[in-house]
Coordinates of C-alpha atoms in Angstrom, one line a residue:
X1 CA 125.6 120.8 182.4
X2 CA 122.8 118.7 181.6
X3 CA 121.0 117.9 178.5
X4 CA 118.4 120.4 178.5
X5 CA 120.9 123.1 179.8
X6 CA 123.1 122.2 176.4
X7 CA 120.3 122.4 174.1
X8 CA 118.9 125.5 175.4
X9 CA 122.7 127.0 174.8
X10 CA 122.5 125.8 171.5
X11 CA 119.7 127.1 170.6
X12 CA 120.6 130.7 172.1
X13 CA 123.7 130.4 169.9
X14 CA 121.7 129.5 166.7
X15 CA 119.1 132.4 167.8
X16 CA 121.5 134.9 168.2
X17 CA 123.5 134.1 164.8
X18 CA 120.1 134.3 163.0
X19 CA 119.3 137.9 164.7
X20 CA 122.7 138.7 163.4
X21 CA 122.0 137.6 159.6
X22 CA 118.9 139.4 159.5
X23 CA 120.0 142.1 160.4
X24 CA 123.1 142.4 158.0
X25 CA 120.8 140.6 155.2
X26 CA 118.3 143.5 155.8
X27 CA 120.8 146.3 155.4
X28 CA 122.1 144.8 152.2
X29 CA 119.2 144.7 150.9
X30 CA 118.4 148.2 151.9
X31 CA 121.3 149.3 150.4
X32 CA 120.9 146.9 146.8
X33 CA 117.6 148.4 146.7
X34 CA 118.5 151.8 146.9
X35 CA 121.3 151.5 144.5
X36 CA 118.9 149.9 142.4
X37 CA 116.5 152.7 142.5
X38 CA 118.8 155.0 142.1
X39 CA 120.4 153.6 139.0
X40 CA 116.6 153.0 137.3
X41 CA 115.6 156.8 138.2
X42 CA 119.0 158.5 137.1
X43 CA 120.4 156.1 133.9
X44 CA 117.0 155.0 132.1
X45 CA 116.9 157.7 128.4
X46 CA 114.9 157.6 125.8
X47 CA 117.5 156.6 123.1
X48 CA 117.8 153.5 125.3
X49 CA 114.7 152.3 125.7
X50 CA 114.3 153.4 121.7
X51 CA 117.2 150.9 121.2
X52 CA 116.0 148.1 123.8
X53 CA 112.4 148.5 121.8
X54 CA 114.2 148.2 118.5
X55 CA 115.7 145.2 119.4
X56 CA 112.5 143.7 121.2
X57 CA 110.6 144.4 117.9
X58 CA 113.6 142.4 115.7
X59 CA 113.7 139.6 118.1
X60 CA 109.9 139.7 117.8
X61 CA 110.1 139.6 113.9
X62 CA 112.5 136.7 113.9
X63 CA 110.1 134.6 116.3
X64 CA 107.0 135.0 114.3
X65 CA 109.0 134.2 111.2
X66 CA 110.4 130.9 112.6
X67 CA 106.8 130.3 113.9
X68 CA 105.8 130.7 111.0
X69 CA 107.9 128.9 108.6
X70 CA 107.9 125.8 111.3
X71 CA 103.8 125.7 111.2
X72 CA 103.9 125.9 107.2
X73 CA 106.4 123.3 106.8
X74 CA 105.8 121.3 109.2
X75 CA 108.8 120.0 112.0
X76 CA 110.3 117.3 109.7
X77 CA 110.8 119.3 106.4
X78 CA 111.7 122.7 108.3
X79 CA 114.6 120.4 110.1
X80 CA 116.0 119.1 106.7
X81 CA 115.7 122.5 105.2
X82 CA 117.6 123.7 108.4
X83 CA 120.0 120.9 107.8
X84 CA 120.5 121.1 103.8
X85 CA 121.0 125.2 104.7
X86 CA 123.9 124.0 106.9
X87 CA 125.4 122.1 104.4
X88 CA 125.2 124.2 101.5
X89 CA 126.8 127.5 103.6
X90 CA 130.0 125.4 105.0
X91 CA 129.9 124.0 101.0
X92 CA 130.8 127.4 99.7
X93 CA 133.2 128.3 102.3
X94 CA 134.8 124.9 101.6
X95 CA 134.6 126.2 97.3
X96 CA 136.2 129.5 98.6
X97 CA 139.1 127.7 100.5
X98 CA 139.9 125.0 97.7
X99 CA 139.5 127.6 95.4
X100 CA 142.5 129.3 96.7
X101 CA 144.5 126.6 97.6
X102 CA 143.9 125.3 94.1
X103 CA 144.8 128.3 92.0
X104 CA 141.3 128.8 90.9
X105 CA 140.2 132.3 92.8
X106 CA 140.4 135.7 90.7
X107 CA 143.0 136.8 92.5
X108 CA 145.8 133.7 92.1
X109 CA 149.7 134.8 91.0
X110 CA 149.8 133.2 88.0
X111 CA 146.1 132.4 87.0
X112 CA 145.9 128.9 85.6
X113 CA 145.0 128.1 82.1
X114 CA 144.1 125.3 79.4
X115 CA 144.8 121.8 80.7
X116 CA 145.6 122.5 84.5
X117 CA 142.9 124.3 85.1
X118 CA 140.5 121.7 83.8
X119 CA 142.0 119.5 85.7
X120 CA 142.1 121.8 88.9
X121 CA 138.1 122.5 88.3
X122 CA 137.9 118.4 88.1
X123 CA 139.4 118.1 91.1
X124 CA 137.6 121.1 93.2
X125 CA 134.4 118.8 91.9
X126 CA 135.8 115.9 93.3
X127 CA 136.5 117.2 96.4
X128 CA 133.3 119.1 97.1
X129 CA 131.6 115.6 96.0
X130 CA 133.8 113.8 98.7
X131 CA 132.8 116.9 101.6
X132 CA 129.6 117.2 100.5
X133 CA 128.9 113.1 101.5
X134 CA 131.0 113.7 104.4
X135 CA 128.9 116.2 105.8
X136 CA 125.4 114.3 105.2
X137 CA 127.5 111.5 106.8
X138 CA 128.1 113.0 109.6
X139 CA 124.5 114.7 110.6
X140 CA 123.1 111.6 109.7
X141 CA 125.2 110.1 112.4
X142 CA 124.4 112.8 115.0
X143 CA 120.6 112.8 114.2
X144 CA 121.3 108.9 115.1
X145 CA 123.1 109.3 118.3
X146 CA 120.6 112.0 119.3
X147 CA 117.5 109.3 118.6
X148 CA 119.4 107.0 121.0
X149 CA 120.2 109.0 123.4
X150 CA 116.3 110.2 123.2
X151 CA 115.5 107.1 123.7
X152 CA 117.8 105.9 126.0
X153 CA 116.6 108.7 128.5
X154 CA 113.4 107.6 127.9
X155 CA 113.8 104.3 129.3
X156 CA 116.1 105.6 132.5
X157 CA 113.6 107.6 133.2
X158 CA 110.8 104.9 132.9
X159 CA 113.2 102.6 135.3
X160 CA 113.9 105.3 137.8

């Protein structure tokens, strides 16, 4: 078998295998697209469009009101608004957990009174003080490491 022989064989092999693909790729598609069809024809009601439009119109609302607040604020003061946000909802969860770990919620078998719960409010100040720095600490620190890794892309990408 020569050269030209083998290549010819090859390429009736790769020929073939392509005819064969087509083929099955065509009837799968055929029979996708008829499923497809069939499902948008026979499933689509109006209560779900009504609730897909619903949903569109609330996703809409919350896009224009980011938009919104971003242009009026501006990107800098809209971040640490963002950011202070952040910190003051995990604050009260933190107040809510202390709270009960320290006796202080409504609810707490026997309530405390007088001296210890003086000192249990001094403490609950003391530690929300302590989590409060912690947590400007630490989004301080990831504002940082996002700057450099900013600009450390930056110049990989000037390199490359």
């Amino acid at each position: 078998m020569t050269i030209e022989e083998s290549k010819n064989s090859v390429n009736q092999s790769f020929l073939s295998t392509l005819t064969k693909v087509t083929t099955k790729d065509s009837l799968s598609e055929d029979s996708f697209a008829s499923i497809l069809a069939s499902q948008l024809d026979g499933s689509t009601s109006s209560s779900d469009e009504s609730t897909i439009s619903a949903a569109s119109a609330e996703s809409n609302a919350a896009v224009e009101a980011f938009k919104e607040a971003l242009t009026s604020k501006g990107s800098l003061q809209f971040y640490q608004e963002y950011n202070q946000e952040k910190i003051e909802q995990l604050m009260e969860e933190k107040k809510a957990e202390l709270e009960d770990k320290l006796g202080l919620s409504a609810d707490s078998e026997p309530p405390l009174s007088g001296e210890d719960r003086e000192n249990a409010i001094s403490m609950l100040d003391t530690m929300l003080d302590a989590y409060r720095k912690q947590l400007q600490e630490k989004m301080q620190a990831e504002d940082k490491l996002e700057q450099e890794n900013t600009m450390l892309n930056t110049f990989l990408q000037d390199l490359a």
